[in-house]
Coordinates of C-alpha atoms and ligand atoms in Angstrom, one line a residue:
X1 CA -6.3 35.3 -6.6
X2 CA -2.8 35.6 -5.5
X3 CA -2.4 35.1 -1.9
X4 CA -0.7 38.3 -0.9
X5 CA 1.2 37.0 2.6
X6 CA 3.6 34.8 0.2
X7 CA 5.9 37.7 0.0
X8 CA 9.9 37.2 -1.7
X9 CA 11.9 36.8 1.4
X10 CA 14.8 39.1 2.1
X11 CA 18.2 37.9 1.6
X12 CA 19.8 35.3 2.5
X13 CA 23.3 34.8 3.7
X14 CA 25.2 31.5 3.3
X15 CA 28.2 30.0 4.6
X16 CA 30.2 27.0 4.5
X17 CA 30.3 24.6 7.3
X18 CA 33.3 24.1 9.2
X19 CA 36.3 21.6 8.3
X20 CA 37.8 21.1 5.0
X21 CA 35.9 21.7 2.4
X22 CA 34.6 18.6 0.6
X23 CA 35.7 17.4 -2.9
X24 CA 32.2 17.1 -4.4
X25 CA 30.5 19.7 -5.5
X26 CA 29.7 22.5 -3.9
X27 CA 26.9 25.1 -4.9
X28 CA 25.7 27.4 -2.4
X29 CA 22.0 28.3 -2.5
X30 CA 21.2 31.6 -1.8
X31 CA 18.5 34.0 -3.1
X32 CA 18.9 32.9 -6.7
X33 CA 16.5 30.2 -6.0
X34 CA 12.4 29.7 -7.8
X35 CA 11.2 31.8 -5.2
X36 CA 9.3 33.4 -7.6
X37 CA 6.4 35.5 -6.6
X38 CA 4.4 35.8 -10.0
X39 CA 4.0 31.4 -9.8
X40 CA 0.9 31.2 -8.4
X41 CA 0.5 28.7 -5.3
X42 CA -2.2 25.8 -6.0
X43 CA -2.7 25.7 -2.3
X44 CA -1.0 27.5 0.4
X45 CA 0.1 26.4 4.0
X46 CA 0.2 29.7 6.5
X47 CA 1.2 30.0 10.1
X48 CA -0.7 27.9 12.5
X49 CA -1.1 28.6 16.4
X50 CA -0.6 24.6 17.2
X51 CA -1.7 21.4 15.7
X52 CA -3.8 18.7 18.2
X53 CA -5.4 15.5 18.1
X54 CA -5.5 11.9 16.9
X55 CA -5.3 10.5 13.5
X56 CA -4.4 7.7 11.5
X57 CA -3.2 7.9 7.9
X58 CA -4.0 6.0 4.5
X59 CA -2.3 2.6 4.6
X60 CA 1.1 1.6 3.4
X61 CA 2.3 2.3 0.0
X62 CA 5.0 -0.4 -0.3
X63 CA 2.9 -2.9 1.1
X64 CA -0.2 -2.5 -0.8
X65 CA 1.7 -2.7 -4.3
X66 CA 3.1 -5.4 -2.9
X67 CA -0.6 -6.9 -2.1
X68 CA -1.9 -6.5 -5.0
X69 CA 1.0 -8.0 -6.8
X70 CA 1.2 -11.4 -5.0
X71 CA -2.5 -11.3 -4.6
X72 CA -2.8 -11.3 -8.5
X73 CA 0.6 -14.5 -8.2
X74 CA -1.2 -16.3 -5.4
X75 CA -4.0 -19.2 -6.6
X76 CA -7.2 -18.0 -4.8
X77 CA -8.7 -14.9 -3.3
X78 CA -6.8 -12.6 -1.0
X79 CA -8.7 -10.7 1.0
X80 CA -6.6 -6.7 1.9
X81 CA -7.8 -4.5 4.3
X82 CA -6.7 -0.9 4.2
X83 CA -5.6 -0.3 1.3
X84 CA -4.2 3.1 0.1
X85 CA -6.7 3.7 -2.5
X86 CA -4.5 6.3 -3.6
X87 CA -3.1 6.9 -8.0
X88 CA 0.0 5.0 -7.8
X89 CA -2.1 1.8 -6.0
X90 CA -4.6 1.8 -8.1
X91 CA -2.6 2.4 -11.2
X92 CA -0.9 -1.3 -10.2
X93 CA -4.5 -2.5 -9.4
X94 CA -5.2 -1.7 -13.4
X95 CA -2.3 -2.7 -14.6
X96 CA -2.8 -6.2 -12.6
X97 CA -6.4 -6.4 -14.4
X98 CA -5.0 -5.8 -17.8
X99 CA -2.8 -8.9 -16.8
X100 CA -5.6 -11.0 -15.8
X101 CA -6.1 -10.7 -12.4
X102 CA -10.1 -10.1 -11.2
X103 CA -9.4 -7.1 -8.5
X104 CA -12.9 -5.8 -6.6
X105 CA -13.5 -3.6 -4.2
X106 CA -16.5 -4.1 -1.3
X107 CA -18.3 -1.9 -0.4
X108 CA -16.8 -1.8 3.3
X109 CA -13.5 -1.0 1.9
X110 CA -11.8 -4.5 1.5
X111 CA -9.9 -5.7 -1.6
X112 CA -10.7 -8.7 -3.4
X113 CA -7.7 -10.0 -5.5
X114 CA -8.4 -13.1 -7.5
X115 CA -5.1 -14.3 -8.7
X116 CA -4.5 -16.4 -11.7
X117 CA -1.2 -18.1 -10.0
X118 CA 2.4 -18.2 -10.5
X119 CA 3.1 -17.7 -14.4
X120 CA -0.7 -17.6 -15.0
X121 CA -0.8 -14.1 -16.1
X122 CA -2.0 -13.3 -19.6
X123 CA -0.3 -10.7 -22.1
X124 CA -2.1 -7.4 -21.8
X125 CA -3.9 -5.9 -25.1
X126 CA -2.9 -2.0 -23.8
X127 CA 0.2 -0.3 -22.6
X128 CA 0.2 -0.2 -19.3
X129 CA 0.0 2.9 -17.5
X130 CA 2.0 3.6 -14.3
X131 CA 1.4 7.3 -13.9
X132 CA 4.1 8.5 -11.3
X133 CA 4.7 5.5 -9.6
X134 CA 8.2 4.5 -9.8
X135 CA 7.3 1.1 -7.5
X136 CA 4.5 -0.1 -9.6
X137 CA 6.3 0.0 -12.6
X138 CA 9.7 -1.5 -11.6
X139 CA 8.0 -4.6 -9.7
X140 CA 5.6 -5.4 -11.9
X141 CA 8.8 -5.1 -14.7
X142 CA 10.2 -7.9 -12.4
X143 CA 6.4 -9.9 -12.8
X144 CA 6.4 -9.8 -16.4
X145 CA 10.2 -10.9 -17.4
X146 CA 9.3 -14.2 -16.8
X147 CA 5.9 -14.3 -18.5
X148 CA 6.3 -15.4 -22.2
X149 CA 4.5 -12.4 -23.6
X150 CA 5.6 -8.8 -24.4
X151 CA 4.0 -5.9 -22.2
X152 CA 4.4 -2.3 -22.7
X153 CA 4.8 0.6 -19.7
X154 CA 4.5 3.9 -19.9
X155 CA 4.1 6.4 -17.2
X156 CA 3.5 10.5 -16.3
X157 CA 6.4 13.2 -17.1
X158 CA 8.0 12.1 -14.1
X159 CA 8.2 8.4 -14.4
X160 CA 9.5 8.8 -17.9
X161 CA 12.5 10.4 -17.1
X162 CA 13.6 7.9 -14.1
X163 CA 16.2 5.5 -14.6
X164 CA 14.9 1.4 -15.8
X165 CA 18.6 0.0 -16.3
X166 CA 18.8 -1.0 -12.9
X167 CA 16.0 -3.0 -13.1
X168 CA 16.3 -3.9 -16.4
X169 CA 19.8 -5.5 -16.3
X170 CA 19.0 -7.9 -13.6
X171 CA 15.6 -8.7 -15.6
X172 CA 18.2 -9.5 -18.7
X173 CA 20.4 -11.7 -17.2
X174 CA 17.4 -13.8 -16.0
X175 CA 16.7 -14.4 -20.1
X176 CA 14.0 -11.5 -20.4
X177 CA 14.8 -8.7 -23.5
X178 CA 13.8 -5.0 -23.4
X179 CA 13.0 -2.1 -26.0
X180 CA 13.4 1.4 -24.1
X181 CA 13.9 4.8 -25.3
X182 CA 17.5 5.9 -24.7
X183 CA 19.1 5.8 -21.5
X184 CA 16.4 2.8 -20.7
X185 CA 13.6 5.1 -19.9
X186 CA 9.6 4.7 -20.4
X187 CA 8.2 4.2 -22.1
X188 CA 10.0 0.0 -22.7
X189 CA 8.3 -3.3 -23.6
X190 CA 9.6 -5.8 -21.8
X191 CA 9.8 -8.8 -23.6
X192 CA 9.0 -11.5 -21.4
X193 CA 11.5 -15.4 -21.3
X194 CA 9.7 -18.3 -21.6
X195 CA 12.9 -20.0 -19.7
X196 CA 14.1 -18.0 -17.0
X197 CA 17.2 -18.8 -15.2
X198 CA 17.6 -18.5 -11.6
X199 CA 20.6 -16.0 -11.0
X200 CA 22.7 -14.3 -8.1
X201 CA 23.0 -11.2 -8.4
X202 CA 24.3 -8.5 -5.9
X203 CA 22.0 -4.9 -5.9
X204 CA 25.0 -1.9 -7.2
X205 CA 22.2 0.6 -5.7
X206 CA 20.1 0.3 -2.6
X207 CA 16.8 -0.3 -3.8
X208 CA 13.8 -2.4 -2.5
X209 CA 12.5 -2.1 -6.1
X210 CA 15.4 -3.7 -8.0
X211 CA 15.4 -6.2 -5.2
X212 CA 11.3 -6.5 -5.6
X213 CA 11.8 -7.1 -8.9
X214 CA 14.1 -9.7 -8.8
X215 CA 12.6 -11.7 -6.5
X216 CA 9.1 -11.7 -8.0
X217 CA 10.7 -12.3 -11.8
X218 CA 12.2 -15.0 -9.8
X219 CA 8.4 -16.7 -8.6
X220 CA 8.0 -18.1 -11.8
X221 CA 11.8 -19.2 -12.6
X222 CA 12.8 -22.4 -11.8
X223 CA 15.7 -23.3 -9.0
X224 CA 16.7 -20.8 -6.5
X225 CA 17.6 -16.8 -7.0
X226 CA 19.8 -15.0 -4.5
X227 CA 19.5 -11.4 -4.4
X228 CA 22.7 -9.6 -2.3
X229 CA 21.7 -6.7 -0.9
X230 CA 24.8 -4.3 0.3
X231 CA 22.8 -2.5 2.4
X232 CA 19.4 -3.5 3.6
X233 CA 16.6 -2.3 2.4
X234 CA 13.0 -2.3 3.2
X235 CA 11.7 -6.4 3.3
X236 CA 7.8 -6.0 3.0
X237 CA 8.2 -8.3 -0.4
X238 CA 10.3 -10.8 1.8
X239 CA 8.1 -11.0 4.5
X240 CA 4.9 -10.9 2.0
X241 CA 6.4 -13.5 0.2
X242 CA 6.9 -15.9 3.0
X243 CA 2.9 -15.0 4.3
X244 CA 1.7 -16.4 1.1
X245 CA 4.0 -19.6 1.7
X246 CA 6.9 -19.0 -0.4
X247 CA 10.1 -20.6 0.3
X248 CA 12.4 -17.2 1.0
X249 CA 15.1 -17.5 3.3
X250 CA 17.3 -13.8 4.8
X251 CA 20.8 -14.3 5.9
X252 CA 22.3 -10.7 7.5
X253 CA 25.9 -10.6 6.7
X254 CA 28.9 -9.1 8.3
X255 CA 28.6 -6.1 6.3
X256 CA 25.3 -5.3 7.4
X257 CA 23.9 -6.2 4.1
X258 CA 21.7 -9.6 3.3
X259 CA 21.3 -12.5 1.4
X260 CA 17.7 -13.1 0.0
X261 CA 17.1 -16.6 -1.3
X262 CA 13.7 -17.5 -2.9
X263 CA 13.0 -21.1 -4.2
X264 CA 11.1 -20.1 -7.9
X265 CA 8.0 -21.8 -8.9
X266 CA 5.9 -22.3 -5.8
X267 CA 2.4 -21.8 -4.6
X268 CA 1.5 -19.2 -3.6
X269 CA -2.1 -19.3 -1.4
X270 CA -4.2 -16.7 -1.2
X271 CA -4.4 -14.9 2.4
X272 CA -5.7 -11.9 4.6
X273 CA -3.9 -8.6 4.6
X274 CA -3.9 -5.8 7.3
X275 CA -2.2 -3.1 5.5
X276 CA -0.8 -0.8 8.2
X277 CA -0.7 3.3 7.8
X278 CA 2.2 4.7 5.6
X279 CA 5.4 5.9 8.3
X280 CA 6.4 8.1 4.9
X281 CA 3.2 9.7 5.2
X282 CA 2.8 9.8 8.8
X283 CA 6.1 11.8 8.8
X284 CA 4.4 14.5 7.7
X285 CA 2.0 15.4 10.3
X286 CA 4.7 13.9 12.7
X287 CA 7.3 16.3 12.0
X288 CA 4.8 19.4 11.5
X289 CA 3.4 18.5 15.4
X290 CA 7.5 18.2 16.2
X291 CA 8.0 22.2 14.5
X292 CA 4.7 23.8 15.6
X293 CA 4.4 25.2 18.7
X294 CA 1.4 24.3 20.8
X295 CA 1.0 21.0 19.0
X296 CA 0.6 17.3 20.3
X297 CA -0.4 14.7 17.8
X298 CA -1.1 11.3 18.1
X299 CA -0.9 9.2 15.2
X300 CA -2.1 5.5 16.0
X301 CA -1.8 1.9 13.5
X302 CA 1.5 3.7 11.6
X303 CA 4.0 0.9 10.3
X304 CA 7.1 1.0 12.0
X305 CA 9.4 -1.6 9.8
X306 CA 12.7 -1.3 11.6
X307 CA 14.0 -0.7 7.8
X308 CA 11.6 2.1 7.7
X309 CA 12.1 4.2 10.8
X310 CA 15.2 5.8 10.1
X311 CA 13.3 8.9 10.7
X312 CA 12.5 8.6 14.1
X313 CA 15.8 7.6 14.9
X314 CA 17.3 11.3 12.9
X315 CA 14.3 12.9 15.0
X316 CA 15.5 11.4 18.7
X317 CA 18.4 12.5 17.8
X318 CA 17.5 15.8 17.2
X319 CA 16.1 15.6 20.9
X320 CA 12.2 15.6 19.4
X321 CA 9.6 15.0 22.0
X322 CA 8.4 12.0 20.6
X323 CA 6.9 8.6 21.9
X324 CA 6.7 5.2 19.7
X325 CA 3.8 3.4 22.1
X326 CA 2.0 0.6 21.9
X327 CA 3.9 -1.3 19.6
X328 CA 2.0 -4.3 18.3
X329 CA 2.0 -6.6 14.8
X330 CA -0.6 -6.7 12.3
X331 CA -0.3 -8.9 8.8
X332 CA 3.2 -9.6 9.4
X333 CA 4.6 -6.0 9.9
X334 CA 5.6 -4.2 13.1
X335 CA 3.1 -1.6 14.2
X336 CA 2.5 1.3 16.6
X337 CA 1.2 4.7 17.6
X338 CA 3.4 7.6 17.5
X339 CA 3.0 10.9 19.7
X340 CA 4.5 13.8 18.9
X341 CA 4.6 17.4 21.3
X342 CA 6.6 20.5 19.7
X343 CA 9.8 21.4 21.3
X344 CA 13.1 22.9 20.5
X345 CA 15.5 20.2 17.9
X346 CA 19.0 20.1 17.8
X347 CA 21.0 19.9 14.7
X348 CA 21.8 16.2 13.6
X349 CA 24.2 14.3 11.3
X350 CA 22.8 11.4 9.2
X351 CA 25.0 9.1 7.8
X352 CA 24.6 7.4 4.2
X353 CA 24.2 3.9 5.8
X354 CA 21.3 5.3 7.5
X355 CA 20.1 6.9 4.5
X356 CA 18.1 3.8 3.2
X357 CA 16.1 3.4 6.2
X358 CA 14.6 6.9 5.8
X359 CA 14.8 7.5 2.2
X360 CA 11.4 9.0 1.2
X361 CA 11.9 11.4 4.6
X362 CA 15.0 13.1 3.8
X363 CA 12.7 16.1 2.4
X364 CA 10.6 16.5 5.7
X365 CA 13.4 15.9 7.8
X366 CA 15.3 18.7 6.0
X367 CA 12.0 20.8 6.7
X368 CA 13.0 19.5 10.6
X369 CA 16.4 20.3 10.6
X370 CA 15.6 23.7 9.2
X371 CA 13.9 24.8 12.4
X372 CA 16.8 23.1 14.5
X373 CA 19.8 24.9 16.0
X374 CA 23.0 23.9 14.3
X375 CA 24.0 22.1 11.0
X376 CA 22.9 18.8 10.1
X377 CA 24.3 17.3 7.5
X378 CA 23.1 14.3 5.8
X379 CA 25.5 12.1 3.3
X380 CA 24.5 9.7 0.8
X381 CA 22.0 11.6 -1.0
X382 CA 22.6 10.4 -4.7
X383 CA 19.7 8.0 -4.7
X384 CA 17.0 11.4 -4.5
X385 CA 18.4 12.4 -7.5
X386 CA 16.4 10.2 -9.2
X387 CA 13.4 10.2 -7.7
X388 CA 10.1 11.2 -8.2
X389 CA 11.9 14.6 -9.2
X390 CA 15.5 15.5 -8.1
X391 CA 14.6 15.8 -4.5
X392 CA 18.1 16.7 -3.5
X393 CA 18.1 20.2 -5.6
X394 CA 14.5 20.2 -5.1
X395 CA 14.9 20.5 -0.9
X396 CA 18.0 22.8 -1.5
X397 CA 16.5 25.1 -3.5
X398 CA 12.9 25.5 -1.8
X399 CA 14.7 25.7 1.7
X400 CA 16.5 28.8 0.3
X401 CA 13.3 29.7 -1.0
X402 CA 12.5 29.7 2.7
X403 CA 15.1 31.7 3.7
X404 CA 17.3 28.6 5.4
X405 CA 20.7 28.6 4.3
X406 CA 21.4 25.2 2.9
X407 CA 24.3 23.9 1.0
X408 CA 24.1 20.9 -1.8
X409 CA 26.6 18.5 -2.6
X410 CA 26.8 15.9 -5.4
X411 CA 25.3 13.7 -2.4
X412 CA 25.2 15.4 0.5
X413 CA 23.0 18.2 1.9
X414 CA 23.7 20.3 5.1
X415 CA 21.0 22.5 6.5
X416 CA 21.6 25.4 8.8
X417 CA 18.7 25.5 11.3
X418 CA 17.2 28.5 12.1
X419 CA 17.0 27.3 15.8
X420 CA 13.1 28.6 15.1
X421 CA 10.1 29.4 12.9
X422 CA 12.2 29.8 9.4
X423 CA 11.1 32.6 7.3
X424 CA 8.6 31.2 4.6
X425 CA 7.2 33.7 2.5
X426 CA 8.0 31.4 -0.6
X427 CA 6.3 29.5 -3.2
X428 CA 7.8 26.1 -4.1
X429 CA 8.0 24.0 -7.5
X430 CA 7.0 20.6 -6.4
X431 CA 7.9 19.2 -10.0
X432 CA 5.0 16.2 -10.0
X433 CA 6.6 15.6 -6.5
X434 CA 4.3 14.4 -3.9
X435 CA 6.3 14.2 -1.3
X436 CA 8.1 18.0 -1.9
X437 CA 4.7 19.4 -1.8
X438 CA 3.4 18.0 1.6
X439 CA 7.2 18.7 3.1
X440 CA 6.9 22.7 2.1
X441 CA 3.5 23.0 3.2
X442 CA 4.9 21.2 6.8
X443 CA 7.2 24.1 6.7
X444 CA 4.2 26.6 6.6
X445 CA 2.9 25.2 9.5
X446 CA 5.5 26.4 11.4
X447 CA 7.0 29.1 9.5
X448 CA 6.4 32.7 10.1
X449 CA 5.0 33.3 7.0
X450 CA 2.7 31.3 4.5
X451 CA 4.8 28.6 2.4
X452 CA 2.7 27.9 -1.2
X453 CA 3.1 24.9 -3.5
X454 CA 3.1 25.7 -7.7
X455 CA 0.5 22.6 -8.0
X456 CA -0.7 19.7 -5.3
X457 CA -1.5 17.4 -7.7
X458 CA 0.8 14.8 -6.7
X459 CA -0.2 14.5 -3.2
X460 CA -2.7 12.3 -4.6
X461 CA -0.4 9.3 -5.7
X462 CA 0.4 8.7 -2.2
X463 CA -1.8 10.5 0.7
X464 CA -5.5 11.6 -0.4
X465 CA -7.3 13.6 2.0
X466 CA -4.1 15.2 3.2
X467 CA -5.0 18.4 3.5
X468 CA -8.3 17.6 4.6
X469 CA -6.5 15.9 7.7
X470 CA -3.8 18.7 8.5
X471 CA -6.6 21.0 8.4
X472 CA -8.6 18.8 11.0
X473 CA -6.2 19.4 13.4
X474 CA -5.5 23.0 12.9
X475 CA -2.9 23.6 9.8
X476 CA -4.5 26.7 8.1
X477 CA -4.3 25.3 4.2
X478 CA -5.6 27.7 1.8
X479 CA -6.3 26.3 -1.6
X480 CA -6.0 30.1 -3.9
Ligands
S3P1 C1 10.1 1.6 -2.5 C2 11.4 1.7 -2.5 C3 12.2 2.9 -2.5 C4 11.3 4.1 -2.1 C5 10.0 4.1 -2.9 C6 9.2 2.8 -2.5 C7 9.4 0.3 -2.5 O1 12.7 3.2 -3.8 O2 11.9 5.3 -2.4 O3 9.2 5.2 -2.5 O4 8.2 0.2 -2.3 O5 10.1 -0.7 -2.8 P1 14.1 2.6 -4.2 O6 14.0 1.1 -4.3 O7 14.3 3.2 -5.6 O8 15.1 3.1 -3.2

């Protein structure tokens, strides 16, 4: 049954922010925008009176592909604890089987990976399926370039319209071929070298995949690969790499990018991994404490990669009440408890070298700067073009939805907070997004009216259970 409170909002004005007008362009979103009442919401997020308590959330996407991956590369049996068991992890975890690898899971929630070591994999007698998961397929790409067999991927409507030539170019140079659909798309075969060679090669985009993939084509290529990253980019398969006794060496350079150099053919041995909780999905209930009033949240064991906290840094900025404690290490990775109280945000600007270190939370920390006074603008947005869906227009247009007045660039986005609750009253096409459904329904929290989401399917690729969890500590979901 339609949920009544999800009303169209009034109109919207827009403007243009101050200073000259940019050369990219410029579309201003207004009330044209899918607000569209007849859709249905899968599940809707209304107005809650405050949000309280102490949590954790699933572990760490990144790292457990990465687990799994070098689990399945290392001779012996790893051992990972906390694992996201959620689609995308355990669409690499079948995809690793299919390959050879023995993968179990005990009873008391630890992962057993029994690898079949560097360039032991065998060639899989299925396509493998990645369903959305743009990191599973791209790294384990990377895996099977240097494996003399041919192996097929294919993915979910969203995965087969992202971009593969940026991996696959790197992969080619190292002596692999590929067979894609136009414009290198899923689903491709990657036809695997049986004599790699080790290359440098500098990254043209910012991407811990392409660089991921690289470096674990490069495990089972002899001599020594160098990967130049421009800017840097999360490291968990650097320092991953190095746990499992890899020779990998990082040199920061004067631009603020890095050299990664990884020795091919070693061995890697089997070891124990604490996966930490997911900072891109603890930014969720962070930022919805941050916009609610009455809330304060704790959220303990959360990852905090300095290459992945670009969001707390926007969110001091923005003057949020908000406490990193306890910081601590677990399985090579920087960890600690975050605490969150609601309070008033300033407007921000986010610059594009910042953008990397945030770059699955530009869509809730548009949701943040939405309920801050001022403009924030954040440049260097052309990398969410091609993500899970084009989060750039995605954000834009479900903001306006909301009745914030946004504009959208090529690359940029600026957002002009409400300096409150923003309307709501809206319901948003998350697009097989994950992360645009759980950012709107943030919004609802706080909004003064009920914010619904077309489908929330996709929130289980990366955080199951999450509306279980906002819901224990007080967001008001409705499923309709
Ligand atoms: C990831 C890298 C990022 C990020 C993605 C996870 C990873 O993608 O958006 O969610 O685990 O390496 P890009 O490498 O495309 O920036």
């Amino acid at each position: 049954m339609r949920d009544r409170s999800l009303r169209r909002p009034k109109g919207v004005a827009t403007r243009r922010p101050h200073g000259p007008r940019p050369l990219q362009r410029l579309s201003l979103i207004a009330l044209s925008t899918p607000n569209d009442i007849s859709i249905v919401p899968a599940l809707a997020s209304h107005p809650a009176a405050g949000l309280n308590g102490r949590i954790t959330v699933p572990g760490d996407k990144s790292i457990s592909h990465r687990a799994l991956i070098l689990g399945a590369s290392a001779v012996g049996e790893t051992r990972i604890h906390g694992l996201l068991e959620a689609e995308d992890v355990l669409a690499t975890a079948n995809a690793l089987r299919a390959l050879g690898a023995t993968i179990v899971h005990d009873d008391d929630g630890t992962w057993r990976v029994q690898g079949a070591g560097v360039g032991g994999l065998a060639e899989p007698a299925q396509v493998l399926d990645l369903g959305n998961s743009g990191t599973g397929v791209r790294l384990l790409m990377g895996l099977a370039a240097t494996h003399p067999f041919s192996t097929f991927f294919t993915g979910d409507r969203s995965l087969c319209r992202r971009p593969m030539r940026r991996v696959a170019e790197p992969l080619e140079r190292m002596g692999a071929s590929l067979v894609a659909r136009s414009g290198c798309r899923l689903p491709l075969c990657v036809i695997g070298t049986p004599d790699p060679l080790p290359i440098e090669y500098t990254l043209p985009v910012a991407s811990a995949q392409v660089k991921s993939a690289i470096l674990l084509a490069a495990l089972n290529t002899p001599g020594e690969i160098t990967v130049i990253e421009p800017v840097a980019t999360r490291d968990h398969t650097e320092r991953m790499l190095a746990a499992f006794g890899a020779g990998v060496s990082v040199e920061p350079r004067a631009d603020g990018g890095r050299a990664i150099r990884l020795t091919g053919q070693p061995e890697l041995a089997a070891t124990d991994i604490a996966v930490p909780g997911d900072i891109s999905s603890a930014a969720f209930p962070l930022v919805a404490a941050l916009i609610t009033t009455g809330s304060r949240l704790v959220i303990e064991g959360v990852g905090v990669n300095p290459l992945r906290t670009g969001l707390l840094d926007a969110l001091t900025a923005m003057g949020a009440n908000l406490v990193i404690a306890d910081r601590r290490h677990a399985g090579g990775e920087p960890v600690a408890d975050l605490i969150a109280e609601a309070g008033p945000l300033t407007a921000t600007a986010v610059t594009a070298a910042a953008v990397p270190s945030m770059i699955d939370e530009i869509p809730i920390l548009a949701v943040a700067a939405a309920c801050a006074n001022g403009a924030t603008r954040i440049d260097g947005l052309g990398e969410l073009r091609v993500k899970e869906s084009d989060r750039l227009s995605a954000v834009a247009r479900g903001l306006a939805a909301c009745g914030v007045v946004v504009e959208e660039g090529e690359d940029w986005l600026v957002v002009h907070g409400t300096g409150g609750p923003p309307a709501g009253g809206a319901v948003v096409p998350t697009d097989l997004d994950h992360r645009i459904a759980m950012a709107f329904l943030v919004l609802g929290t706080a909004g003064r009216a009920a914010v619904g989401i077309d489908d929330d399917a996709a929130i289980a690729t990366s955080f199951p259970g999450f509306a279980a969890l906002m819901g224990s500590i007080g967001a008001d979901l409705r499923r309709s």
